[in-house]
Amino acid sequence: MIDIQVRSKDRFVVEFKIGYVVDRKRARNDFVVNTWMFVPDWLGINAMTYTKKQFYRDVNSVIRLMTPVYSLQELAEGDALPFRFLEVAFREFASTEEQDALKEVEYQVKMFCSIVKSALRRGVDRIREEASPEEREGLAVEYGLCVRKILRRYRLLGELLPKAETAREARQFHAFGDESLSNRVEYQSFRLLDALRGEDAACFQAVKADVLGLVQEELAWRRSRGWVVAEKDSPDRNRAVVFRFRMLRLFTQTHLFLDANRKKDGQMAEQLSFSVAAGISMVFATIISFVFQQKFGNFTTPLFVALVISYMLKDRIKELTRYYFVHRLAKKYYDNKTEVSMKGNVVGWIKEGVDFITDDHVPAEVAGMRGRSDLLEANNRHWSERIILYRNLVRIDGKALDGNVQYDVRGIHDILYFNVSSFLLKMEDADVPLSLPVGEEGYETIYGERVYYIHFMFQLKSGDDVDYKHFRLILSREGIVGVEKL
């Protein structure tokens, strides 16, 4: 199964989070993701102005494990597996203080923080989007209770670590996790309050005191530990808060990242084809040389002219043959192949390729989803859309993945960050003046926003299942305006 989520990360970057759910009993799990980008022609994006090199410069990929799924209730109640793993790691380090035990402490702290971060986000999303108005208040109160239990238990586990100087690094790892969890609780709590204030005023008033009380408790805890917190009218301190928040987020995520070794796909076949091209051109030059030598003899003017012409043509023949082979190979091979590994063991690979294509190479299902309006079709007679096809072929070894993780990991995420700055260069000003009548004799000027649409069509293949997704990216000269799922 393939899952995809699209969101704007900031003003200039759109994030595509593609999840590949694997069968961990199978060594070979194959997936195909084809992406068609429909770009307005007047943005000046075409094969001449936007090369493969520029495309891959604008795309940044992060490959990571899916976070194990636990709810806040599961973590708060009962003997949750993440807490058990934490306790075992802490006790093992307390008894040995060996380097391997220290690494296990670091790993378990990072994994626990990732699991809680995911549980917090899904818990808040459930209250915001899935719960009925009657359920929201109870779920919001339960949210606060569960979070307090999780934080209290995590902090108590820290007492298992020795107080000696030799255990300072282990205590630091626990403290980094504590601070990261506290930051994340504060962020998600305010996110919950913002949603309730806009969608359910009654529920907001009912739970505001409890949720804000949780935030105040965490702020007081961080101050008591000497950790930096945000303050009004203190730009230097707030800058430090943002920097430290980012560093803690990176610290708690690195264990999920997989090693990615990217290289050009089909290098051996390409070099072999180049050798064949050179051989064909050399055969041509040699035949011309032999024929003229036999007919006119050695050291004659006709032979000299023939040799010069044959060598001139030899280079052209070699280039034309190389060009032919490259385009033939492009149908079989991709641009790049990324080998994915963890702990030194290969768990799969991802191939990617990008090309500009024409309308007649777009599948009927995709063309139908694009659904061009009559006005757009009329304009396309003169200003046709440019179509970029981005292909991905993915293979994951489920058994290898299963053998390298303790938790029940469902698969991997390939997170693509696409920078749209290249698409903004030829856009016009975002603000467009519009005039409206006021009364019977007056009028006023207002402003509308000029936007451009880029359509993303995804074809997702997993085994015999084929699914299609359609997203529309809304851009202006100022950057990303929004992302819509159609």
Coordinates of C-alpha atoms in Angstrom, one line a residue:
M1 CA 0.0 0.0 0.0
I2 CA 1.1 3.6 -0.8
D3 CA -0.1 6.6 1.2
I4 CA 0.7 10.2 0.2
Q5 CA 0.3 13.5 2.1
V6 CA 1.0 16.9 0.6
R7 CA 1.4 20.2 2.5
S8 CA 3.2 23.5 2.2
K9 CA 6.3 23.4 4.4
D10 CA 7.0 27.1 4.1
R11 CA 6.5 29.9 1.5
F12 CA 8.7 28.2 -1.1
V13 CA 8.8 24.5 -0.3
V14 CA 6.0 22.0 -0.8
E15 CA 6.3 18.6 1.0
F16 CA 5.3 15.3 -0.5
K17 CA 5.3 12.6 2.2
I18 CA 5.0 9.2 0.5
G19 CA 4.6 6.2 2.7
Y20 CA 5.4 2.6 1.5
V21 CA 3.7 0.0 3.7
V22 CA 5.6 -3.3 3.3
D23 CA 4.8 -6.9 4.0
R24 CA 7.6 -7.8 6.4
K25 CA 7.4 -11.5 5.6
R26 CA 8.3 -10.8 1.9
A27 CA 11.8 -10.1 0.7
R28 CA 10.6 -8.2 -2.3
N29 CA 8.0 -5.4 -2.0
D30 CA 7.7 -3.4 -5.3
F31 CA 6.1 0.0 -5.6
V32 CA 5.7 2.5 -8.5
V33 CA 4.9 6.2 -8.2
N34 CA 4.4 8.3 -11.3
T35 CA 3.8 12.0 -10.9
W36 CA 2.6 14.3 -13.7
M37 CA 3.1 18.0 -13.1
F38 CA 1.0 20.3 -15.3
V39 CA 2.7 23.7 -15.5
P40 CA 1.3 26.8 -17.2
D41 CA 3.4 27.6 -20.3
W42 CA 3.7 31.3 -19.5
L43 CA 5.9 30.4 -16.5
G44 CA 8.7 29.7 -18.9
I45 CA 9.3 26.1 -17.6
N46 CA 10.3 23.8 -20.4
A47 CA 13.1 21.3 -21.4
M48 CA 15.4 24.1 -22.5
T49 CA 15.0 26.4 -19.5
Y50 CA 14.5 23.7 -16.7
T51 CA 17.0 20.9 -17.0
K52 CA 17.2 17.6 -15.1
K53 CA 20.1 19.0 -13.1
Q54 CA 17.9 22.0 -12.0
F55 CA 15.0 19.7 -11.1
Y56 CA 17.1 17.5 -8.9
R57 CA 18.6 20.7 -7.3
D58 CA 15.1 21.8 -6.4
V59 CA 14.2 18.4 -4.9
N60 CA 15.5 17.3 -1.6
S61 CA 14.7 13.7 -0.4
V62 CA 14.7 12.3 3.1
I63 CA 14.2 8.6 3.5
R64 CA 13.2 7.4 7.0
L65 CA 11.4 4.7 8.9
M66 CA 7.7 5.1 9.6
T67 CA 7.2 6.0 13.3
P68 CA 5.6 3.1 15.3
V69 CA 2.0 3.9 16.0
Y70 CA 0.8 4.2 19.6
S71 CA -2.1 6.3 21.0
L72 CA -1.7 8.6 24.0
Q73 CA -4.1 6.3 25.9
E74 CA -1.9 3.3 25.1
L75 CA 1.2 5.1 26.3
A76 CA -0.4 6.5 29.4
E77 CA -2.1 3.3 30.5
G78 CA -0.7 -0.2 31.0
D79 CA 2.8 -1.6 30.3
A80 CA 3.5 0.1 26.9
L81 CA 6.4 -1.4 24.9
P82 CA 8.3 2.0 24.5
F83 CA 8.4 2.4 28.3
R84 CA 9.6 -1.2 28.7
F85 CA 12.4 -0.7 26.2
L86 CA 13.4 2.5 28.0
E87 CA 13.5 0.9 31.4
V88 CA 15.5 -2.1 30.2
A89 CA 18.0 0.3 28.5
F90 CA 18.4 2.5 31.5
R91 CA 18.9 -0.5 33.9
E92 CA 21.4 -2.1 31.6
F93 CA 23.4 1.1 31.4
A94 CA 23.2 1.6 35.2
S95 CA 24.7 -1.9 35.8
T96 CA 27.4 -1.8 33.1
E97 CA 28.0 1.8 31.9
E98 CA 29.4 0.3 28.7
Q99 CA 29.5 2.1 25.4
D100 CA 27.0 -0.2 23.7
A101 CA 24.6 0.3 26.6
L102 CA 25.0 4.1 26.2
K103 CA 24.1 3.8 22.5
E104 CA 21.0 1.8 23.4
V105 CA 20.0 4.6 25.9
E106 CA 20.3 7.2 23.1
Y107 CA 18.4 5.1 20.6
Q108 CA 15.5 4.3 23.0
V109 CA 15.2 8.0 24.1
K110 CA 15.0 9.1 20.5
M111 CA 12.5 6.4 19.5
F112 CA 10.3 7.2 22.6
C113 CA 10.3 10.9 21.7
S114 CA 9.3 10.2 18.1
I115 CA 6.5 7.9 19.2
V116 CA 5.1 10.5 21.6
K117 CA 5.5 13.2 19.1
S118 CA 3.4 11.2 16.6
A119 CA 0.9 10.2 19.3
L120 CA 0.4 13.9 20.3
R121 CA -0.2 15.0 16.7
R122 CA -2.7 12.2 16.0
G123 CA -4.4 12.9 19.4
V124 CA -4.9 16.5 18.6
D125 CA -6.0 15.7 15.0
R126 CA -8.6 13.3 16.3
I127 CA -10.1 16.0 18.6
R128 CA -10.0 18.6 15.8
E129 CA -11.3 16.6 12.8
E130 CA -12.9 13.3 13.8
A131 CA -14.6 13.8 17.1
S132 CA -18.2 15.0 17.3
P133 CA -18.9 18.2 19.3
E134 CA -20.3 16.0 22.1
E135 CA -17.1 14.0 22.3
R136 CA -14.6 16.9 22.1
E137 CA -14.6 18.1 25.6
G138 CA -14.1 14.7 27.1
L139 CA -11.3 13.9 24.7
A140 CA -9.6 17.2 25.4
V141 CA -9.7 16.5 29.1
E142 CA -8.4 13.0 28.5
Y143 CA -5.6 14.5 26.4
G144 CA -4.3 16.5 29.4
L145 CA -4.5 13.5 31.7
C146 CA -2.6 11.2 29.3
V147 CA 0.1 13.7 28.6
R148 CA 0.7 14.4 32.3
K149 CA 1.0 10.6 33.0
I150 CA 3.4 10.1 30.1
L151 CA 5.7 13.0 31.1
R152 CA 5.7 12.0 34.8
R153 CA 6.6 8.4 34.0
Y154 CA 9.4 9.4 31.6
R155 CA 10.9 11.8 34.2
L156 CA 10.8 9.1 36.9
L157 CA 12.7 6.7 34.7
G158 CA 15.5 9.2 34.6
E159 CA 16.2 8.4 38.3
L160 CA 17.4 5.0 37.2
L161 CA 20.5 6.5 35.6
P162 CA 23.6 6.8 37.9
K163 CA 24.5 10.2 39.2
A164 CA 28.2 9.7 38.7
E165 CA 30.2 11.8 36.2
T166 CA 30.7 8.7 34.0
A167 CA 27.0 8.6 33.3
R168 CA 26.7 12.3 32.4
E169 CA 26.2 11.6 28.7
A170 CA 23.3 9.2 29.4
R171 CA 21.7 11.8 31.7
Q172 CA 22.1 14.4 28.9
F173 CA 20.3 12.2 26.4
H174 CA 17.4 11.8 28.9
A175 CA 17.3 15.5 29.5
F176 CA 17.3 16.3 25.7
G177 CA 14.4 13.9 25.4
D178 CA 12.6 15.6 28.3
E179 CA 13.0 19.1 26.9
S180 CA 12.0 17.9 23.4
L181 CA 8.8 16.3 24.8
S182 CA 8.0 19.4 26.8
N183 CA 8.4 21.6 23.7
R184 CA 6.2 19.3 21.7
V185 CA 3.5 19.2 24.3
E186 CA 3.4 23.0 24.4
Y187 CA 3.2 23.2 20.6
Q188 CA 0.4 20.7 20.2
S189 CA -1.6 22.1 23.1
F190 CA -1.6 25.6 21.5
R191 CA -2.5 23.9 18.2
L192 CA -5.5 22.3 19.9
L193 CA -6.6 25.5 21.5
D194 CA -6.4 27.4 18.2
A195 CA -8.5 24.8 16.5
L196 CA -11.2 24.7 19.2
R197 CA -11.4 28.5 19.4
G198 CA -12.2 28.7 15.7
E199 CA -14.5 25.6 15.4
D200 CA -16.1 25.0 18.8
A201 CA -16.2 28.0 21.1
A202 CA -18.2 26.2 23.8
C203 CA -15.6 23.4 24.0
F204 CA -12.8 26.0 23.9
Q205 CA -14.2 27.8 27.0
A206 CA -14.7 24.5 28.8
V207 CA -11.2 23.1 28.4
K208 CA -9.1 26.2 28.0
A209 CA -8.1 26.4 31.7
D210 CA -7.0 22.8 31.8
V211 CA -5.0 22.9 28.6
L212 CA -3.4 26.2 29.4
G213 CA -2.6 24.8 32.9
L214 CA -0.7 22.0 31.2
V215 CA 1.3 24.5 29.2
Q216 CA 2.1 26.6 32.3
E217 CA 3.3 23.4 34.1
E218 CA 5.7 22.7 31.2
L219 CA 7.0 26.2 31.1
A220 CA 7.6 26.2 34.9
W221 CA 9.4 22.8 34.5
R222 CA 11.7 24.1 31.8
R223 CA 12.5 27.2 33.7
S224 CA 13.3 25.1 36.8
R225 CA 15.7 23.0 34.7
G226 CA 17.4 26.1 33.3
W227 CA 16.1 25.5 29.8
V228 CA 15.4 28.5 27.6
V229 CA 11.7 29.5 27.1
A230 CA 10.1 32.2 24.9
E231 CA 9.4 35.6 26.3
K232 CA 7.6 38.6 25.0
D233 CA 9.8 41.5 23.7
S234 CA 12.9 39.4 23.9
P235 CA 14.1 38.7 20.3
D236 CA 17.5 37.3 21.3
R237 CA 16.0 34.8 23.7
N238 CA 13.3 33.8 21.2
R239 CA 15.9 33.4 18.5
A240 CA 17.7 31.0 20.8
V241 CA 14.4 29.2 21.6
V242 CA 13.8 28.6 17.8
F243 CA 17.3 27.4 17.3
R244 CA 17.3 25.0 20.2
F245 CA 13.8 23.7 19.3
R246 CA 15.2 22.8 15.8
M247 CA 18.3 21.2 17.2
L248 CA 16.2 19.1 19.6
R249 CA 13.9 18.1 16.8
L250 CA 16.8 16.9 14.7
F251 CA 18.3 15.0 17.7
T252 CA 15.1 13.1 18.2
Q253 CA 14.7 12.2 14.5
T254 CA 18.1 11.0 13.4
H255 CA 17.5 7.4 14.5
L256 CA 14.7 7.1 12.0
F257 CA 16.7 8.3 9.0
L258 CA 18.0 5.6 6.7
D259 CA 21.4 5.8 4.9
A260 CA 20.9 6.7 1.3
N261 CA 23.7 6.2 -1.3
R262 CA 22.7 7.9 -4.5
K263 CA 24.3 7.2 -7.9
K264 CA 23.6 7.4 -11.6
D265 CA 21.4 4.5 -12.7
G266 CA 22.6 2.2 -15.6
Q267 CA 26.2 3.5 -15.5
M268 CA 27.7 0.2 -16.8
A269 CA 25.1 0.0 -19.7
E270 CA 25.8 3.6 -20.5
Q271 CA 29.6 3.2 -20.6
L272 CA 29.2 0.0 -22.7
S273 CA 26.9 1.9 -25.2
F274 CA 29.5 4.7 -25.4
S275 CA 32.2 2.1 -26.2
V276 CA 30.0 0.6 -28.9
A277 CA 29.4 4.1 -30.4
A278 CA 33.1 4.7 -30.4
G279 CA 33.7 1.3 -32.1
I280 CA 31.1 1.9 -34.8
S281 CA 32.7 5.3 -35.7
M282 CA 36.1 3.8 -35.7
V283 CA 35.0 1.0 -38.0
F284 CA 33.7 3.6 -40.4
A285 CA 36.9 5.6 -40.4
T286 CA 39.0 2.5 -40.8
I287 CA 37.0 1.2 -43.8
I288 CA 37.3 4.6 -45.5
S289 CA 41.1 4.6 -44.9
F290 CA 41.5 1.0 -46.3
V291 CA 39.4 1.7 -49.4
F292 CA 41.2 4.8 -50.4
Q293 CA 44.6 3.4 -49.6
Q294 CA 44.0 0.4 -51.9
K295 CA 42.6 2.6 -54.7
F296 CA 45.0 5.6 -54.5
G297 CA 48.0 4.1 -52.6
N298 CA 49.9 5.6 -49.7
F299 CA 50.8 9.3 -49.2
T300 CA 48.5 10.6 -52.0
T301 CA 46.4 13.7 -51.9
P302 CA 43.0 11.7 -52.3
L303 CA 44.0 9.5 -49.4
F304 CA 44.8 12.6 -47.2
V305 CA 41.5 14.2 -48.1
A306 CA 39.6 11.0 -47.4
L307 CA 41.3 10.6 -44.0
V308 CA 40.4 14.1 -43.0
I309 CA 36.8 13.7 -44.0
S310 CA 36.5 10.3 -42.4
Y311 CA 37.8 11.6 -39.1
M312 CA 35.4 14.5 -39.3
L313 CA 32.5 12.2 -39.9
K314 CA 33.8 9.7 -37.3
D315 CA 33.2 12.2 -34.5
R316 CA 29.7 13.0 -35.7
I317 CA 28.9 9.3 -36.1
K318 CA 30.1 8.7 -32.6
E319 CA 28.0 11.5 -31.1
L320 CA 24.9 10.5 -33.1
T321 CA 25.3 6.9 -32.0
R322 CA 25.8 7.9 -28.4
Y323 CA 22.7 10.1 -28.6
Y324 CA 20.7 7.2 -30.0
F325 CA 21.8 4.8 -27.3
V326 CA 21.2 7.3 -24.5
H327 CA 17.6 7.8 -25.6
R328 CA 17.1 4.0 -26.0
L329 CA 18.6 3.4 -22.5
A330 CA 16.4 6.1 -21.0
K331 CA 13.3 4.0 -21.7
K332 CA 14.8 1.2 -19.6
Y333 CA 16.9 3.0 -17.0
Y334 CA 16.2 5.8 -14.6
D335 CA 18.3 8.9 -13.9
N336 CA 19.4 7.9 -10.4
K337 CA 19.3 4.9 -8.1
T338 CA 19.4 5.4 -4.3
E339 CA 20.5 2.4 -2.3
V340 CA 18.8 2.4 1.1
S341 CA 20.4 0.8 4.1
M342 CA 20.3 0.8 7.9
K343 CA 23.1 -0.4 10.3
G344 CA 25.1 -1.3 7.2
N345 CA 22.5 -3.6 5.8
V346 CA 20.8 -2.9 2.5
V347 CA 17.0 -2.8 2.9
G348 CA 16.0 -1.6 -0.6
W349 CA 16.5 0.9 -3.3
I350 CA 14.7 3.8 -5.0
K351 CA 15.0 4.7 -8.7
E352 CA 14.0 8.1 -10.1
G353 CA 13.7 9.7 -13.5
V354 CA 12.3 13.0 -14.8
D355 CA 11.4 14.1 -18.3
F356 CA 9.2 16.6 -20.2
I357 CA 6.5 14.8 -22.1
T358 CA 3.6 15.8 -24.5
D359 CA -0.1 15.4 -24.1
D360 CA -0.2 12.3 -26.2
H361 CA 2.0 10.4 -23.7
V362 CA -0.4 11.1 -20.8
P363 CA -2.6 8.2 -19.8
A364 CA -6.3 8.7 -20.4
E365 CA -7.1 8.3 -16.6
V366 CA -4.6 11.1 -15.8
A367 CA -5.9 13.4 -18.6
G368 CA -9.4 12.8 -17.4
M369 CA -8.5 13.8 -13.8
R370 CA -6.8 16.9 -15.0
G371 CA -10.2 18.1 -16.3
R372 CA -9.2 21.2 -18.2
S373 CA -11.9 23.9 -18.6
D374 CA -13.2 25.0 -21.9
L375 CA -11.3 28.3 -21.6
L376 CA -8.0 26.5 -20.7
E377 CA -8.5 24.2 -23.7
A378 CA -9.0 27.2 -26.0
N379 CA -5.8 28.8 -24.6
N380 CA -3.9 25.6 -25.0
R381 CA -4.1 26.0 -28.8
H382 CA -1.5 28.7 -28.4
W383 CA -0.1 28.3 -24.8
S384 CA -0.2 24.6 -24.0
E385 CA 0.6 23.4 -20.6
R386 CA 4.1 21.9 -20.0
I387 CA 4.0 18.4 -18.5
I388 CA 6.8 17.0 -16.3
L389 CA 6.8 13.3 -15.6
Y390 CA 8.6 12.3 -12.4
R391 CA 9.0 8.5 -12.1
N392 CA 9.8 6.4 -9.0
L393 CA 10.4 2.7 -8.8
V394 CA 10.8 1.4 -5.2
R395 CA 11.9 -2.0 -3.9
I396 CA 12.0 -2.8 -0.2
D397 CA 13.2 -6.0 1.5
G398 CA 10.6 -6.6 4.1
K399 CA 12.6 -9.3 5.8
A400 CA 15.7 -7.2 6.0
L401 CA 13.7 -4.3 7.4
D402 CA 12.1 -6.5 10.0
G403 CA 15.5 -7.9 11.1
N404 CA 16.9 -4.4 11.8
V405 CA 14.2 -2.9 14.0
Q406 CA 12.8 -3.7 17.5
Y407 CA 9.4 -2.2 16.9
D408 CA 6.6 -3.0 14.6
V409 CA 7.5 -0.6 11.8
R410 CA 5.0 -0.6 8.9
G411 CA 7.4 0.6 6.2
I412 CA 9.4 3.7 5.1
H413 CA 8.6 7.3 4.3
D414 CA 10.2 9.0 1.3
I415 CA 9.8 12.7 2.1
L416 CA 10.3 15.0 -0.9
Y417 CA 10.8 18.7 -0.4
F418 CA 10.2 20.5 -3.7
N419 CA 11.4 24.2 -3.9
V420 CA 9.2 26.2 -6.2
S421 CA 11.5 29.2 -6.5
S422 CA 12.3 28.4 -10.2
F423 CA 8.6 28.6 -11.0
L424 CA 8.2 32.1 -9.6
L425 CA 10.7 33.9 -11.8
K426 CA 8.3 35.0 -14.6
M427 CA 5.2 35.6 -12.5
E428 CA 3.6 39.0 -12.4
D429 CA 2.8 41.0 -9.3
A430 CA 0.5 39.3 -6.9
D431 CA -1.7 42.3 -6.2
V432 CA -4.1 43.3 -9.0
P433 CA -6.2 46.5 -8.7
L434 CA -10.0 46.1 -9.1
S435 CA -12.6 48.9 -9.2
L436 CA -16.0 48.7 -7.6
P437 CA -18.9 51.2 -7.7
V438 CA -19.8 52.9 -4.4
G439 CA -23.3 54.3 -4.3
E440 CA -24.5 55.9 -7.5
E441 CA -21.6 58.2 -8.4
G442 CA -18.6 57.0 -6.5
Y443 CA -16.2 54.0 -6.8
E444 CA -13.3 52.5 -4.9
T445 CA -10.3 50.4 -5.7
I446 CA -9.7 47.0 -4.1
Y447 CA -7.1 44.4 -4.8
G448 CA -7.3 40.8 -5.9
E449 CA -4.6 38.2 -5.7
R450 CA -3.1 36.9 -9.0
V451 CA -2.4 33.2 -8.6
Y452 CA -1.1 30.4 -10.7
Y453 CA -2.0 26.7 -10.5
I454 CA 0.2 23.7 -10.9
H455 CA -1.6 20.3 -10.9
F456 CA 0.1 17.2 -9.5
M457 CA -1.4 13.9 -10.6
F458 CA -0.1 10.8 -8.8
Q459 CA -0.4 7.2 -10.0
L460 CA 0.3 4.8 -7.1
K461 CA 1.0 1.1 -7.9
S462 CA 1.4 -1.5 -5.2
G463 CA 1.1 -5.1 -6.3
D464 CA -2.1 -5.3 -8.3
D465 CA -3.6 -2.2 -6.8
V466 CA -3.5 1.1 -8.7
D467 CA -4.7 4.4 -7.2
Y468 CA -4.8 8.0 -8.4
K469 CA -4.4 11.2 -6.4
H470 CA -4.9 14.8 -7.6
F471 CA -3.5 17.9 -5.8
R472 CA -3.4 21.5 -6.9
L473 CA -0.6 23.8 -5.8
I474 CA -1.6 27.5 -5.7
L475 CA 1.3 29.9 -6.3
S476 CA 1.8 33.7 -6.5
R477 CA 4.8 35.8 -6.9
E478 CA 5.2 35.8 -3.1
G479 CA 5.4 32.0 -2.9
I480 CA 3.0 29.2 -2.0
V481 CA -0.6 30.3 -1.3
G482 CA -2.0 26.9 -0.5
V483 CA -2.4 23.2 -1.5
E484 CA -5.7 21.6 -2.3
K485 CA -6.7 18.0 -2.6
L486 CA -9.1 17.6 -5.5

